[in-house]
Amino acid sequence: SQQGEEDPQALSIQEGENATMNCSYKTSINNLQWYRQNSGRGLVHLILIRSNEREKHSGRLRVTLDTSKKSSSLLITASRAADTASYFCATAVSGSARQLTFGSGTQLTVLP
Amino acid sequence: NAGVTQTPKFQVLKTGQSMTLQCAQDMNHNSMYWYRQDPGMGLRLIYYSASEGTTDKGEVPNGYNVSRLNKREFSLRLESAAPSQTSVYFCASSPAGQFGHQPQHFGDGTRLSIL
C-alpha cells in the first residue's frame, strides 16, 4: 500500500524557475522525508521534517508540512538542469515506525 | 566513500532459476533494507534487518529470502524466479535509532529481468 502520493506525476519547467511538488498521506506520521533519484541511480536523501515541525530549509530546498491536511510540499528554488530527477516523499508512520513508505514520485524535468 | 554497494548491477534469469543479490555497506549502520521498484511506482519494502542477527518481513516478502551475514552485508535470495519478480532492486541502510526516523542510504540498484 502506498502511504504517500505525489502530485503532479510529472513537471517540466525552465531553468531558473521554481518547482513545487506535493505529497499527501493517509495516516499519522512521525516524520516525512524527501528523496531524489537520478535516472539509473539509487535514491538520495534530501531532507527530513518531523511531525512537530512546519517548515524546513536546506540550501535551495524548502519543505513544509501540514499535519492537519496530511500533506507536504517540496519547493526547489532557482532550478537548474542538474535538478532533473524523480522526487519521492516517504513517511514514517506513527506507532509503526519499522519502515518508510514511499510514494510513486514526481518526475521533474528542468529545461536549459 | 563507497556507501552501499550492490552486486550485480544487471542480471537476466530464466523462470525457475535462483540467484542471490548481494549488498554491503561501509557506514557501520545497524539497519539494512531491501526494496523493489517497479515502473511508475514507489519503492516497496521486501525485507529489513534492524540489526545483525534479525530480519523481518516488509510489504512484499513472498518469493524472497534474506540473510544478514554480518553487520556489513545483507543478501536477498530468489529461490525460484518468476516473471513478476522482474524489477529494480535497491538495498539501503540507516544508522541506529527508531526505524523510519533516520535517513536511508541507497545503493544504485540491481536491474533484474526474468524471462
GROMACS .gro file of C-alpha atoms in nm:
model
  227
    1SER     CA    1   0.000   0.000   0.000
    2GLN     CA    2   0.123   0.350  -0.076
    3GLN     CA    3   0.100   0.594   0.210
    4GLY     CA    4   0.226   0.896   0.021
    5GLU     CA    5   0.106   1.019  -0.314
    6GLU     CA    6   0.296   1.287  -0.503
    7ASP     CA    7   0.140   1.549  -0.724
    8PRO     CA    8   0.197   1.621  -1.005
    9GLN     CA    9   0.327   1.298  -1.154
   10ALA     CA   10   0.539   1.497  -1.398
   11LEU     CA   11   0.657   1.857  -1.406
   12SER     CA   12   0.853   2.041  -1.673
   13ILE     CA   13   0.996   2.389  -1.611
   14GLN     CA   14   1.261   2.625  -1.743
   15GLU     CA   15   1.595   2.669  -1.572
   16GLY     CA   16   1.574   2.941  -1.311
   17GLU     CA   17   1.207   2.881  -1.232
   18ASN     CA   18   1.082   2.737  -0.905
   19ALA     CA   19   0.945   2.383  -0.884
   20THR     CA   20   0.683   2.276  -0.633
   21MET     CA   21   0.588   1.918  -0.564
   22ASN     CA   22   0.322   1.800  -0.323
   23CYS     CA   23   0.279   1.488  -0.117
   24SER     CA   24  -0.037   1.369   0.054
   25TYR     CA   25  -0.056   1.085   0.302
   26LYS     CA   26  -0.327   0.899   0.487
   27THR     CA   27  -0.229   0.822   0.845
   28SER     CA   28  -0.050   0.997   1.130
   29ILE     CA   29   0.322   1.016   1.082
   30ASN     CA   30   0.632   1.054   1.292
   31ASN     CA   31   0.828   1.222   1.014
   32LEU     CA   32   0.826   1.274   0.640
   33GLN     CA   33   1.133   1.254   0.419
   34TRP     CA   34   1.206   1.365   0.063
   35TYR     CA   35   1.441   1.179  -0.167
   36ARG     CA   36   1.578   1.243  -0.515
   37GLN     CA   37   1.651   0.975  -0.773
   38ASN     CA   38   1.856   1.047  -1.081
   39SER     CA   39   1.800   0.821  -1.379
   40GLY     CA   40   1.959   0.482  -1.327
   41ARG     CA   41   2.076   0.560  -0.973
   42GLY     CA   42   1.966   0.497  -0.618
   43LEU     CA   43   1.767   0.736  -0.402
   44VAL     CA   44   1.944   1.018  -0.224
   45HIS     CA   45   1.805   1.165   0.096
   46LEU     CA   46   1.728   1.537   0.073
   47ILE     CA   47   1.551   1.646   0.388
   48LEU     CA   48   1.360   1.509   0.688
   49ILE     CA   49   1.082   1.702   0.861
   50ARG     CA   50   0.935   1.582   1.190
   51SER     CA   51   0.565   1.589   1.267
   52ASN     CA   52   0.609   1.877   1.513
   53GLU     CA   53   0.785   2.092   1.252
   54ARG     CA   54   0.607   2.308   0.995
   55GLU     CA   55   0.888   2.420   0.769
   56LYS     CA   56   1.246   2.329   0.698
   57HIS     CA   57   1.512   2.466   0.466
   58SER     CA   58   1.822   2.317   0.312
   59GLY     CA   59   2.002   2.526   0.052
   60ARG     CA   60   1.758   2.580  -0.235
   61LEU     CA   61   1.509   2.336  -0.086
   62ARG     CA   62   1.213   2.433   0.128
   63VAL     CA   63   0.983   2.171   0.274
   64THR     CA   64   0.655   2.239   0.450
   65LEU     CA   65   0.438   2.001   0.647
   66ASP     CA   66   0.072   2.044   0.732
   67THR     CA   67  -0.032   1.756   0.956
   68SER     CA   68  -0.393   1.877   0.972
   69LYS     CA   69  -0.419   1.834   0.594
   70LYS     CA   70  -0.183   1.538   0.589
   71SER     CA   71   0.026   1.699   0.320
   72SER     CA   72   0.376   1.822   0.250
   73SER     CA   73   0.534   2.026  -0.025
   74LEU     CA   74   0.886   2.044  -0.162
   75LEU     CA   75   0.993   2.370  -0.324
   76ILE     CA   76   1.312   2.388  -0.528
   77THR     CA   77   1.405   2.748  -0.598
   78ALA     CA   78   1.606   2.873  -0.895
   79SER     CA   79   1.607   2.531  -1.055
   80ARG     CA   80   1.898   2.401  -1.260
   81ALA     CA   81   1.922   2.136  -1.531
   82ALA     CA   82   2.101   1.918  -1.274
   83ASP     CA   83   1.780   1.913  -1.065
   84THR     CA   84   1.620   1.694  -1.332
   85ALA     CA   85   1.526   1.377  -1.142
   86SER     CA   86   1.241   1.193  -0.977
   87TYR     CA   87   1.143   1.314  -0.632
   88PHE     CA   88   0.980   1.089  -0.374
   89CYS     CA   89   0.823   1.153  -0.039
   90ALA     CA   90   0.846   0.884   0.226
   91THR     CA   91   0.656   0.864   0.552
   92ALA     CA   92   0.743   0.706   0.882
   93VAL     CA   93   0.404   0.613   1.024
   94SER     CA   94   0.337   0.683   1.392
   95GLY     CA   95   0.320   0.369   1.601
   96SER     CA   96   0.459   0.160   1.321
   97ALA     CA   97   0.794   0.314   1.264
   98ARG     CA   98   0.952  -0.002   1.130
   99GLN     CA   99   0.963   0.116   0.773
  100LEU     CA  100   0.942   0.407   0.537
  101THR     CA  101   0.653   0.406   0.292
  102PHE     CA  102   0.733   0.571  -0.039
  103GLY     CA  103   0.505   0.749  -0.283
  104SER     CA  104   0.515   0.697  -0.657
  105GLY     CA  105   0.718   1.010  -0.723
  106THR     CA  106   0.720   1.328  -0.930
  107GLN     CA  107   0.937   1.335  -1.242
  108LEU     CA  108   1.090   1.682  -1.268
  109THR     CA  109   1.245   1.798  -1.592
  110VAL     CA  110   1.435   2.128  -1.592
  111LEU     CA  111   1.493   2.259  -1.942
  112PRO     CA  112   1.809   2.461  -2.010
  113ASN     CA  113   3.334   0.669   0.010
  114ALA     CA  114   3.168   0.352  -0.120
  115GLY     CA  115   2.850   0.377   0.092
  116VAL     CA  116   2.613   0.098  -0.013
  117THR     CA  117   2.741  -0.140  -0.281
  118GLN     CA  118   2.515  -0.377  -0.470
  119THR     CA  119   2.617  -0.663  -0.697
  120PRO     CA  120   2.543  -0.748  -0.968
  121LYS     CA  121   2.421  -0.433  -1.142
  122PHE     CA  122   2.232  -0.625  -1.411
  123GLN     CA  123   2.108  -0.984  -1.433
  124VAL     CA  124   1.887  -1.183  -1.667
  125LEU     CA  125   1.738  -1.507  -1.538
  126LYS     CA  126   1.509  -1.773  -1.673
  127THR     CA  127   1.191  -1.862  -1.488
  128GLY     CA  128   1.268  -2.108  -1.211
  129GLN     CA  129   1.635  -2.016  -1.172
  130SER     CA  130   1.768  -1.897  -0.841
  131MET     CA  131   2.008  -1.620  -0.755
  132THR     CA  132   2.134  -1.407  -0.468
  133LEU     CA  133   2.163  -1.030  -0.476
  134GLN     CA  134   2.447  -0.900  -0.262
  135CYS     CA  135   2.460  -0.579  -0.061
  136ALA     CA  136   2.734  -0.438   0.158
  137GLN     CA  137   2.762  -0.108   0.345
  138ASP     CA  138   3.069   0.051   0.497
  139MET     CA  139   2.900   0.314   0.715
  140ASN     CA  140   2.867   0.096   1.027
  141HIS     CA  141   2.487   0.118   1.004
  142ASN     CA  142   2.276  -0.115   1.214
  143SER     CA  143   1.970  -0.136   0.988
  144MET     CA  144   1.952  -0.261   0.632
  145TYR     CA  145   1.664  -0.292   0.385
  146TRP     CA  146   1.571  -0.448   0.054
  147TYR     CA  147   1.320  -0.272  -0.175
  148ARG     CA  148   1.187  -0.331  -0.522
  149GLN     CA  149   1.092  -0.054  -0.762
  150ASP     CA  150   0.852  -0.113  -1.047
  151PRO     CA  151   0.771   0.135  -1.325
  152GLY     CA  152   0.551   0.422  -1.211
  153MET     CA  153   0.559   0.307  -0.851
  154GLY     CA  154   0.749   0.399  -0.545
  155LEU     CA  155   0.971   0.162  -0.356
  156ARG     CA  156   0.812  -0.131  -0.178
  157LEU     CA  157   0.986  -0.291   0.116
  158ILE     CA  158   1.063  -0.662   0.078
  159TYR     CA  159   1.258  -0.739   0.397
  160TYR     CA  160   1.456  -0.545   0.650
  161SER     CA  161   1.709  -0.617   0.921
  162ALA     CA  162   1.701  -0.399   1.231
  163SER     CA  163   2.038  -0.524   1.347
  164GLU     CA  164   2.280  -0.806   1.291
  165GLY     CA  165   2.104  -1.137   1.351
  166THR     CA  166   1.748  -1.015   1.297
  167THR     CA  167   1.530  -0.999   0.987
  168ASP     CA  168   1.164  -0.909   0.935
  169LYS     CA  169   0.917  -0.915   0.651
  170GLY     CA  170   0.813  -0.597   0.476
  171GLU     CA  171   0.523  -0.529   0.245
  172VAL     CA  172   0.605  -0.778  -0.033
  173PRO     CA  173   0.815  -1.068   0.107
  174ASN     CA  174   0.664  -1.359  -0.089
  175GLY     CA  175   0.915  -1.534  -0.313
  176TYR     CA  176   1.219  -1.391  -0.136
  177ASN     CA  177   1.453  -1.483   0.148
  178VAL     CA  178   1.721  -1.276   0.315
  179SER     CA  179   2.035  -1.328   0.519
  180ARG     CA  180   2.206  -1.075   0.740
  181LEU     CA  181   2.551  -1.224   0.713
  182ASN     CA  182   2.718  -0.973   0.943
  183LYS     CA  183   2.680  -0.605   1.022
  184ARG     CA  184   2.802  -0.503   0.675
  185GLU     CA  185   2.623  -0.750   0.449
  186PHE     CA  186   2.258  -0.823   0.374
  187SER     CA  187   2.170  -1.055   0.086
  188LEU     CA  188   1.842  -1.118  -0.095
  189ARG     CA  189   1.770  -1.457  -0.250
  190LEU     CA  190   1.519  -1.556  -0.514
  191GLU     CA  191   1.477  -1.933  -0.484
  192SER     CA  192   1.266  -1.984  -0.797
  193ALA     CA  193   1.246  -1.671  -1.006
  194ALA     CA  194   0.916  -1.569  -1.164
  195PRO     CA  195   0.848  -1.305  -1.434
  196SER     CA  196   0.658  -1.100  -1.173
  197GLN     CA  197   0.989  -1.051  -0.994
  198THR     CA  198   1.131  -0.853  -1.285
  199SER     CA  199   1.217  -0.525  -1.119
  200VAL     CA  200   1.492  -0.297  -0.996
  201TYR     CA  201   1.609  -0.399  -0.650
  202PHE     CA  202   1.756  -0.149  -0.408
  203CYS     CA  203   1.943  -0.210  -0.088
  204ALA     CA  204   1.956   0.062   0.176
  205SER     CA  205   2.100   0.114   0.521
  206SER     CA  206   2.041   0.352   0.809
  207PRO     CA  207   2.206   0.430   1.143
  208ALA     CA  208   2.079   0.307   1.476
  209GLY     CA  209   1.761   0.464   1.600
  210GLN     CA  210   1.392   0.403   1.575
  211PHE     CA  211   1.313   0.273   1.230
  212GLY     CA  212   1.189   0.525   0.984
  213HIS     CA  213   1.335   0.807   1.187
  214GLN     CA  214   1.671   0.808   1.018
  215PRO     CA  215   1.756   0.889   0.658
  216GLN     CA  216   1.830   0.584   0.450
  217HIS     CA  217   2.132   0.549   0.221
  218PHE     CA  218   2.075   0.361  -0.102
  219GLY     CA  219   2.283   0.159  -0.342
  220ASP     CA  220   2.248   0.209  -0.716
  221GLY     CA  221   2.031  -0.097  -0.763
  222THR     CA  222   2.029  -0.432  -0.939
  223ARG     CA  223   1.824  -0.447  -1.258
  224LEU     CA  224   1.677  -0.795  -1.277
  225SER     CA  225   1.489  -0.938  -1.574
  226ILE     CA  226   1.322  -1.277  -1.558
  227LEU     CA  227   1.225  -1.437  -1.886
   0.00000   0.00000   0.00000
